[in-house]
Short mmCIF file of C-alpha atoms and ligand atoms in Angstrom, two decimals:
data_model
loop_
_atom_site.label_atom_id
_atom_site.label_comp_id
_atom_site.label_asym_id
_atom_site.label_seq_id
_atom_site.Cartn_x
_atom_site.Cartn_y
_atom_site.Cartn_z
CA MET A 1 69.26 97.80 92.80
CA ASP A 2 69.01 94.45 91.10
CA LEU A 3 67.34 92.00 93.18
CA GLN A 4 68.01 88.44 92.54
CA PRO A 5 65.58 85.66 93.45
CA ASP A 6 66.58 83.89 96.74
CA SER A 7 69.60 86.21 97.16
CA SER A 8 70.37 87.71 100.61
CA ALA A 9 70.05 91.15 98.81
CA ASP A 10 66.31 90.30 98.52
CA CYS A 11 66.01 89.66 102.01
CA GLU A 12 67.79 92.78 102.90
CA ALA A 13 65.72 94.98 100.29
CA LEU A 14 62.56 93.61 102.10
CA GLU A 15 63.73 94.19 105.64
CA ASN A 16 64.47 97.98 104.29
CA TYR A 17 61.27 98.48 102.81
CA LEU A 18 59.51 97.05 106.06
CA ALA A 19 61.32 99.22 108.08
CA PHE A 20 61.16 102.47 106.16
CA LEU A 21 57.25 101.86 105.76
CA LYS A 22 56.74 100.82 109.36
CA LEU A 23 54.94 97.84 108.22
CA THR A 24 54.36 95.50 110.96
CA GLU A 25 52.72 92.53 112.21
CA ALA A 26 49.76 94.79 113.28
CA ASP A 27 49.27 95.92 109.46
CA SER A 28 49.38 92.37 108.35
CA ALA A 29 46.59 91.83 110.98
CA ARG A 30 44.13 94.42 109.60
CA LEU A 31 44.97 93.62 105.94
CA HIS A 32 43.75 89.76 106.88
CA GLU A 33 40.66 91.30 108.26
CA LEU A 34 40.01 93.35 104.80
CA ARG A 35 40.22 89.92 103.00
CA PRO A 36 36.32 89.01 103.12
CA LEU A 37 35.57 92.61 102.19
CA PHE A 38 37.93 92.21 98.77
CA ARG A 39 36.97 88.53 98.20
CA SER A 40 33.14 89.19 98.50
CA SER A 41 33.21 91.96 95.61
CA ALA A 42 36.34 90.50 93.97
CA ASN A 43 34.34 90.13 90.62
CA LEU A 44 33.15 93.84 90.69
CA PHE A 45 36.59 95.15 91.04
CA ALA A 46 38.12 93.12 88.30
CA ASP A 47 35.24 93.83 85.94
CA THR A 48 35.23 97.51 87.06
CA PHE A 49 39.01 97.83 86.36
CA TYR A 50 38.98 95.82 83.10
CA ALA A 51 35.81 98.41 81.63
CA HIS A 52 38.22 101.04 82.67
CA LEU A 53 41.39 100.03 81.11
CA LEU A 54 39.17 99.26 77.94
CA SER A 55 38.15 102.62 77.48
CA PHE A 56 41.64 103.87 76.49
CA GLU A 57 43.13 102.99 73.11
CA GLU A 58 46.50 102.23 74.47
CA THR A 59 45.23 99.69 76.81
CA ALA A 60 42.31 98.17 74.68
CA ARG A 61 45.01 97.06 71.86
CA PHE A 62 46.50 94.65 74.35
CA LEU A 63 42.94 93.30 75.57
CA GLN A 64 41.24 92.30 71.81
CA ASP A 65 40.94 88.57 73.00
CA PRO A 66 38.17 87.88 75.63
CA GLN A 67 40.08 84.67 76.86
CA THR A 68 43.12 86.84 77.80
CA VAL A 69 40.74 89.22 79.46
CA LYS A 70 39.35 86.41 81.65
CA GLN A 71 42.84 85.27 82.35
CA LEU A 72 43.73 88.88 83.18
CA LYS A 73 41.11 89.49 85.57
CA GLU A 74 41.93 86.31 87.37
CA LEU A 75 45.69 87.62 87.96
CA GLN A 76 44.52 90.78 89.08
CA LYS A 77 42.38 89.17 91.59
CA LEU A 78 45.11 87.13 92.80
CA HIS A 79 47.43 90.30 92.80
CA TRP A 80 45.32 91.80 95.54
CA GLU A 81 44.79 88.64 97.21
CA SER A 82 48.46 88.17 97.95
CA LEU A 83 48.62 91.91 99.13
CA LEU A 84 46.13 91.44 101.78
CA GLU A 85 47.71 87.88 102.48
CA ALA A 86 50.57 89.88 103.83
CA ASN A 87 53.01 87.33 103.37
CA TRP A 88 56.27 89.57 102.90
CA ASP A 89 58.36 86.48 101.78
CA LYS A 90 60.61 85.80 98.86
CA GLU A 91 57.53 84.59 96.69
CA PHE A 92 55.82 88.16 97.04
CA ILE A 93 58.99 89.56 96.10
CA GLU A 94 59.56 87.12 92.86
CA ARG A 95 56.04 87.87 92.21
CA ARG A 96 56.32 91.89 91.77
CA LYS A 97 59.66 91.50 90.29
CA SER A 98 57.95 89.19 87.58
CA VAL A 99 55.11 91.77 87.12
CA GLY A 100 57.82 94.49 87.03
CA ARG A 101 59.70 92.65 83.99
CA THR A 102 56.74 91.38 82.12
CA HIS A 103 55.57 95.22 82.01
CA ALA A 104 58.80 96.27 80.63
CA GLU A 105 59.36 93.76 78.39
CA ARG A 106 55.57 94.55 76.84
CA GLY A 107 56.30 98.02 76.76
CA ILE A 108 53.13 98.74 79.44
CA GLU A 109 53.91 101.77 80.75
CA PRO A 110 53.82 102.39 84.83
CA LEU A 111 50.96 104.97 84.40
CA PHE A 112 48.63 101.77 83.63
CA PHE A 113 50.03 99.78 86.55
CA LEU A 114 49.53 102.67 89.22
CA GLY A 115 46.13 103.00 87.49
CA SER A 116 45.27 99.63 89.05
CA HIS A 117 46.07 100.51 92.55
CA PHE A 118 43.92 103.58 91.94
CA GLN A 119 41.21 101.16 91.41
CA PHE A 120 41.77 99.25 94.22
CA ILE A 121 41.70 102.05 96.81
CA GLU A 122 38.39 103.50 95.22
CA HIS A 123 36.91 100.02 95.48
CA LEU A 124 38.00 99.49 98.98
CA LEU A 125 36.70 102.91 99.89
CA HIS A 126 33.21 102.34 97.92
CA GLN A 127 32.57 98.92 99.82
CA PHE A 128 33.22 100.66 103.06
CA GLU A 129 30.84 103.27 102.07
CA ALA A 130 28.33 100.54 101.49
CA GLY A 131 28.41 99.57 104.82
CA ASN A 132 30.06 96.11 103.75
CA PHE A 133 33.00 96.61 106.23
CA GLU A 134 31.73 95.29 110.04
CA GLN A 135 34.06 97.99 111.73
CA ASP A 136 33.60 101.56 112.22
CA ASP A 137 36.84 102.71 112.12
CA PHE A 138 38.39 102.37 108.44
CA SER A 139 41.51 104.66 108.73
CA GLU A 140 43.84 102.37 110.37
CA HIS A 141 42.64 99.72 107.82
CA PHE A 142 43.06 102.30 105.00
CA LEU A 143 46.61 103.22 105.97
CA SER A 144 48.03 99.48 106.04
CA VAL A 145 46.59 98.96 102.62
CA VAL A 146 48.69 102.29 101.40
CA LYS A 147 51.79 100.93 103.16
CA ALA A 148 51.30 97.42 101.57
CA MET A 149 51.03 99.12 98.05
CA PHE A 150 53.83 101.40 98.38
CA LEU A 151 55.86 98.17 98.72
CA ASP A 152 54.21 96.65 95.94
CA ILE A 153 54.91 99.68 93.73
CA GLY A 154 58.26 99.86 95.07
CA LEU A 155 59.33 96.46 94.47
CA THR A 156 57.50 96.51 91.06
CA LEU A 157 58.63 99.70 89.67
CA GLU A 158 62.45 98.46 90.75
CA SER A 159 62.31 95.61 88.31
CA TYR A 160 60.57 97.34 85.82
CA PHE A 161 63.51 99.88 85.61
CA ALA A 162 66.05 97.16 85.96
CA GLN A 163 64.55 95.17 83.17
CA LEU A 164 64.57 98.68 81.17
CA SER A 165 68.13 99.29 81.39
CA THR A 166 69.10 95.93 80.47
CA ASP A 167 67.25 95.98 77.37
CA LEU A 168 68.71 99.38 76.83
CA ARG A 169 72.09 98.22 77.26
CA ARG A 170 71.68 95.24 74.73
CA ALA A 171 69.95 97.73 72.54
CA LEU A 172 72.85 100.21 72.53
CA SER A 173 75.48 97.29 71.89
CA MET A 174 73.19 96.42 68.80
CA VAL A 175 73.09 99.89 67.56
CA TRP A 176 77.26 100.17 67.94
CA LYS A 177 77.53 96.87 66.22
CA ALA A 178 75.27 98.15 63.58
CA ASN A 179 77.05 101.05 63.14
CA ASP A 180 80.26 99.47 62.57
CA GLU A 181 78.89 97.31 60.27
CA LEU A 182 77.52 100.43 58.35
CA LYS A 183 80.68 102.16 58.33
CA GLN A 184 82.47 98.92 57.29
CA PHE A 185 79.61 98.90 54.37
CA ALA A 186 80.05 102.59 53.48
CA ARG A 187 84.29 101.89 53.08
CA LEU A 188 83.47 99.16 50.87
CA THR A 189 80.84 100.68 48.95
CA SER A 190 82.47 103.93 48.28
CA HIS A 191 85.65 101.79 46.93
CA ASP A 192 83.47 100.11 44.82
CA LEU A 193 81.77 103.05 43.59
CA LYS A 194 84.92 105.50 42.99
CA THR A 195 86.89 102.63 41.15
CA PRO A 196 84.45 102.55 38.33
CA LEU A 197 84.16 106.34 38.38
CA GLY A 198 88.14 106.72 37.87
CA THR A 199 88.03 104.32 34.96
CA VAL A 200 85.25 106.46 33.17
CA ALA A 201 87.47 109.54 33.83
CA ASN A 202 90.49 107.67 32.45
CA LEU A 203 88.28 106.54 29.58
CA CYS A 204 87.00 109.75 28.88
CA GLU A 205 90.92 111.07 29.21
CA GLU A 206 92.15 108.26 26.85
CA ALA A 207 89.32 109.12 24.32
CA LEU A 208 90.39 112.85 24.25
CA ASP A 209 94.06 112.17 24.06
CA GLU A 210 93.93 109.62 21.30
CA PHE A 211 90.77 110.88 19.05
CA GLY A 212 90.33 114.16 20.12
CA ASP A 213 91.66 115.77 17.05
CA GLN A 214 89.43 113.68 15.11
CA MET A 215 86.18 114.61 16.84
CA PRO A 216 83.73 117.60 16.57
CA ASP A 217 84.59 120.27 19.10
CA GLU A 218 81.03 119.78 20.54
CA ALA A 219 82.11 116.00 21.18
CA VAL A 220 85.21 117.09 22.51
CA GLU A 221 83.28 119.42 25.19
CA LEU A 222 80.67 116.62 26.20
CA ILE A 223 83.47 114.04 27.11
CA SER A 224 85.05 116.60 28.70
CA LYS A 225 82.40 117.32 30.62
CA ALA A 226 81.70 113.58 31.43
CA ARG A 227 85.20 113.51 32.41
CA GLN A 228 84.88 116.25 34.87
CA THR A 229 81.58 115.46 36.41
CA ALA A 230 83.13 111.76 37.10
CA PHE A 231 86.19 113.48 38.83
CA GLY A 232 83.79 115.49 40.65
CA MET A 233 81.91 112.59 41.85
CA SER A 234 84.59 110.82 43.30
CA GLY A 235 85.65 113.59 45.29
CA LEU A 236 82.30 114.07 46.32
CA ILE A 237 81.91 110.38 47.77
CA ASN A 238 85.32 110.91 49.75
CA GLU A 239 84.11 114.06 51.46
CA LEU A 240 80.77 112.53 52.25
CA LEU A 241 82.50 109.67 53.88
CA SER A 242 84.73 111.85 55.62
CA VAL A 243 81.91 113.57 57.19
CA SER A 244 79.40 110.69 57.75
CA ILE A 245 81.81 108.12 59.21
CA GLU A 246 84.42 110.14 61.20
CA THR A 247 81.79 112.85 62.42
CA GLN A 248 82.96 114.35 65.85
CA VAL A 249 80.62 116.49 67.95
CA ASP A 250 82.77 119.42 67.78
CA ASP A 251 83.42 119.35 63.93
CA ALA A 252 80.48 121.86 63.19
CA ASN A 253 82.33 125.00 64.51
CA ASP A 254 83.41 126.57 61.30
CA ASP A 255 82.47 129.61 59.76
CA VAL A 256 80.58 128.75 56.49
CA SER A 257 79.35 131.22 53.94
CA ILE A 258 75.67 130.18 53.06
CA ASP A 259 76.42 131.89 49.40
CA GLU A 260 79.05 129.52 48.73
CA VAL A 261 77.27 126.35 49.96
CA ILE A 262 74.10 127.24 47.83
CA SER A 263 76.08 127.83 44.82
CA GLU A 264 77.77 124.63 45.03
CA VAL A 265 74.38 123.23 45.44
CA LEU A 266 73.00 125.08 42.46
CA ASP A 267 75.90 123.87 40.37
CA ARG A 268 74.97 120.35 41.14
CA ILE A 269 71.61 120.21 40.07
CA SER A 270 71.79 122.99 37.31
CA GLN A 271 71.25 120.90 34.14
CA ALA A 272 67.72 119.83 36.00
CA ILE A 273 66.66 123.56 37.20
CA SER A 274 67.28 124.52 33.48
CA ASP A 275 65.37 121.38 32.00
CA LYS A 276 62.28 122.30 34.13
CA HIS A 277 62.56 126.18 33.54
CA ILE A 278 62.71 126.66 37.15
CA GLU A 279 63.94 130.59 38.31
CA VAL A 280 65.83 130.40 41.38
CA ASP A 281 65.87 134.15 42.92
CA ILE A 282 68.51 134.44 45.93
CA THR A 283 68.44 137.28 48.19
CA SER A 284 72.11 138.08 48.67
CA PRO A 285 74.03 138.27 50.54
CA LEU A 286 73.26 135.09 52.56
CA PRO A 287 74.94 135.16 56.07
CA VAL A 288 77.98 133.49 57.41
CA VAL A 289 76.88 130.84 60.14
CA LEU A 290 78.88 128.47 62.28
CA GLY A 291 78.86 125.25 61.16
CA ASN A 292 80.52 122.21 58.92
CA LYS A 293 80.61 122.97 55.60
CA VAL A 294 80.19 119.92 53.94
CA GLN A 295 77.24 118.52 56.21
CA LEU A 296 75.33 122.01 55.51
CA ARG A 297 76.01 121.38 51.62
CA GLU A 298 74.20 118.00 52.12
CA ALA A 299 71.61 119.18 53.94
CA PHE A 300 70.51 121.98 51.70
CA TYR A 301 71.22 119.96 48.95
CA ASN A 302 68.23 117.72 49.77
CA LEU A 303 66.07 120.82 50.45
CA ILE A 304 66.91 122.59 47.04
CA SER A 305 66.87 119.47 45.05
CA ASN A 306 63.41 118.24 46.53
CA ALA A 307 62.25 121.62 45.71
CA GLU A 308 63.27 121.27 42.26
CA LYS A 309 61.95 117.74 41.87
CA TYR A 310 58.49 118.45 43.31
CA ILE A 311 57.63 121.86 41.53
CA ASP A 312 54.84 120.92 39.24
CA LYS A 313 54.00 124.54 38.00
CA VAL A 314 55.63 126.19 34.93
CA PRO A 315 57.17 128.54 35.80
CA GLY A 316 58.66 126.87 38.65
CA GLN A 317 60.08 129.22 41.28
CA ILE A 318 62.59 128.58 44.15
CA ARG A 319 63.43 131.77 46.56
CA ILE A 320 66.17 131.87 48.83
CA PHE A 321 66.57 134.45 51.72
CA SER A 322 67.92 134.77 54.98
CA GLU A 323 66.76 136.83 58.59
CA SER A 324 68.28 136.97 61.61
CA ASP A 325 68.17 137.76 64.91
CA GLU A 326 70.81 138.32 67.79
CA SER A 327 71.95 134.65 68.05
CA TYR A 328 70.67 132.93 65.17
CA PHE A 329 70.19 133.35 61.00
CA ILE A 330 67.14 131.67 59.24
CA ILE A 331 67.81 130.77 55.85
CA THR A 332 64.18 129.98 54.10
CA ILE A 333 63.91 127.96 50.73
CA THR A 334 60.51 128.67 49.01
CA ASP A 335 59.00 126.87 46.06
CA ASN A 336 55.87 127.14 44.15
CA GLY A 337 55.17 123.52 44.26
CA PRO A 338 51.94 120.97 45.38
CA GLY A 339 52.66 121.93 49.01
CA ILE A 340 52.47 119.46 51.87
CA PRO A 341 49.22 118.51 53.75
CA THR A 342 49.29 119.96 57.22
CA GLU A 343 49.05 116.87 59.17
CA GLU A 344 52.28 115.61 57.31
CA LEU A 345 54.44 118.62 58.28
CA GLU A 346 56.33 116.76 61.03
CA GLN A 347 56.18 113.46 59.75
CA ILE A 348 57.79 114.17 56.67
CA PHE A 349 61.23 114.51 58.71
CA THR A 350 61.00 110.81 59.78
CA ALA A 351 62.85 108.32 57.94
CA PHE A 352 61.06 106.47 54.92
CA ARG A 353 58.20 108.60 55.29
CA ARG A 354 57.00 110.35 51.51
CA LEU A 355 53.53 111.60 50.40
CA GLN A 356 51.12 109.51 48.98
CA MET A 357 50.96 111.54 45.83
CA HIS A 358 54.72 111.54 45.39
CA GLN A 359 55.18 107.58 45.28
CA GLY A 360 55.73 108.07 41.19
CA HIS A 361 58.75 110.36 41.87
CA GLU A 362 62.03 108.75 42.59
CA GLY A 363 63.08 109.17 45.98
CA SER A 364 64.10 106.85 49.26
CA GLY A 365 62.27 109.06 51.92
CA LEU A 366 65.54 109.77 53.66
CA GLY A 367 66.57 113.29 52.26
CA LEU A 368 64.74 115.43 55.00
CA TYR A 369 65.68 112.61 57.51
CA PHE A 370 69.16 113.21 56.90
CA ALA A 371 68.58 117.09 56.45
CA LYS A 372 67.11 117.31 59.63
CA SER A 373 69.92 115.40 61.77
CA LEU A 374 72.49 117.06 59.87
CA ILE A 375 71.25 120.66 60.83
CA GLU A 376 70.60 119.56 64.45
CA HIS A 377 74.25 118.46 64.44
CA GLN A 378 74.96 122.13 63.94
CA GLY A 379 73.22 122.95 66.51
CA GLY A 380 70.10 124.30 64.04
CA LYS A 381 66.76 123.74 63.43
CA ILE A 382 64.43 122.91 60.61
CA TRP A 383 61.11 123.08 60.00
CA VAL A 384 58.50 123.46 57.27
CA GLU A 385 55.38 125.67 56.46
CA SER A 386 53.15 124.65 53.70
CA GLU A 387 49.96 125.45 51.89
CA LEU A 388 48.40 122.64 49.64
CA GLY A 389 48.29 124.06 45.80
CA ILE A 390 50.39 127.07 46.71
CA GLY A 391 54.06 125.93 47.89
CA SER A 392 56.28 125.14 50.79
CA SER A 393 58.86 127.04 52.68
CA PHE A 394 61.64 125.31 54.44
CA HIS A 395 63.33 127.15 57.17
CA VAL A 396 66.79 126.53 58.66
CA GLN A 397 67.79 128.01 61.65
CA LEU A 398 71.82 128.08 62.14
CA ARG A 399 73.91 129.72 64.87
CA ARG A 400 75.89 132.87 63.74
CA SER A 401 79.41 133.39 63.06
CA LEU A 402 80.68 135.02 66.02
P1 LIG B 1 62.42 111.67 48.75
O1 LIG B 1 62.39 112.95 48.55
O2 LIG B 1 63.61 110.75 48.45
O3 LIG B 1 61.11 111.06 48.65
P2 LIG B 1 62.56 113.45 51.67
O4 LIG B 1 62.58 112.75 52.80
O5 LIG B 1 63.39 114.48 50.98
O6 LIG B 1 62.30 112.04 50.57
O7 LIG B 1 61.12 114.18 51.29
C1 LIG B 1 60.18 113.45 51.77
C2 LIG B 1 58.74 113.45 51.62
O8 LIG B 1 58.44 114.79 51.57
C3 LIG B 1 58.80 113.64 49.60
O9 LIG B 1 58.68 112.19 49.37
C4 LIG B 1 57.56 114.49 49.46
O10 LIG B 1 56.48 113.36 49.65
C5 LIG B 1 57.65 115.53 50.59
N1 LIG B 1 58.43 116.52 50.19
C6 LIG B 1 59.78 116.87 50.37
N2 LIG B 1 60.04 118.18 49.66
C7 LIG B 1 59.14 118.92 49.21
C8 LIG B 1 58.84 120.09 48.58
N3 LIG B 1 59.57 120.87 48.59
N4 LIG B 1 57.27 120.18 48.28
C9 LIG B 1 56.57 119.19 48.30
N5 LIG B 1 56.84 117.91 49.10
C10 LIG B 1 58.01 117.56 49.51
#
């Protein structure tokens, strides 16, 4: 229900609340009688409440400035004064709506708002126990306070959630817009990348055609390899774009041989593996899983090329093996690199997260983030175990082929 100020919907909503909560004139009268009790101890209440808030890290960060705390204490007193005033009018509604909106905008969760209601009840009970209330029977008054609080909480939370859903809609439309722009950017970039790659491949071909017979065999071989690599990269760009841009939810249900995936990944980094004298030990056969081959290959490429990149020992070792249960396979990639501190084991899967000790290596901090989202897109899971100085094991759980 979206309450508009001064709208008839407000009046109707208020009437509904009053009827459901059985808030009557008699309640208003009882709340009025409580005003002196609150007024005489309002400062104590505000001080106690803010001392409570300052004891929590989440709320204390909003309350660093003493001037702000002073103003908030005054607002807090006014809030409860107006509850005991018991004027259930448009101004009352608008105040509650404004509290809800402000809390949603500033990211203050309902928990903290409910906390102040609890403190208010506790405060009133203490005042009553201390004998500061003239009448013997407090229960009727207490019930009236609870009803008024429900009204207060209901109206505030309604506008809190209305504001959240407006913000969410706005954020979603920004995400879609950014997504469209990103797709457009990817298309243009791929075009810009593919054109010079094609030129490189053609120039290699021309060089071979025109001067091939004058070149030593080794030069011919190197240029042929360069030509092949340029063609390969152009194909790779096409493939990556087709999966990253046009990804559908149901495109991850093919039978994919992990043996093939790993062998293609190793081809891509064979030079680096041999330059660093890394031994790669694969326990074959690796399984056939349900997924999308290009996406799985990108995910495993990120994991295996990280292992290669971060290995700091000679000889380096990468082991790849799998285990299974009824529904899943778990493929593990173990390296004897530097390892990852325990407190970073989850963090490294978030975007742009890089370990301090690896700032000197090339990298963007996006590889594991992409690997995780690609694996999850296949209905899988990824996690890492590691021991500092010994190495890391990245585990990828994937669905069994049917
Ligand atoms: P990038 O390698 O581009 O920095 P990643 O997202 O692939 O980004 O990895 C995030 C960080 O996790 C790396 O910067 C590195 O600090 C750490 N990391 C990833 N893989 C390993 C590994 N096999 N061994 C040790 N640290 C790793």
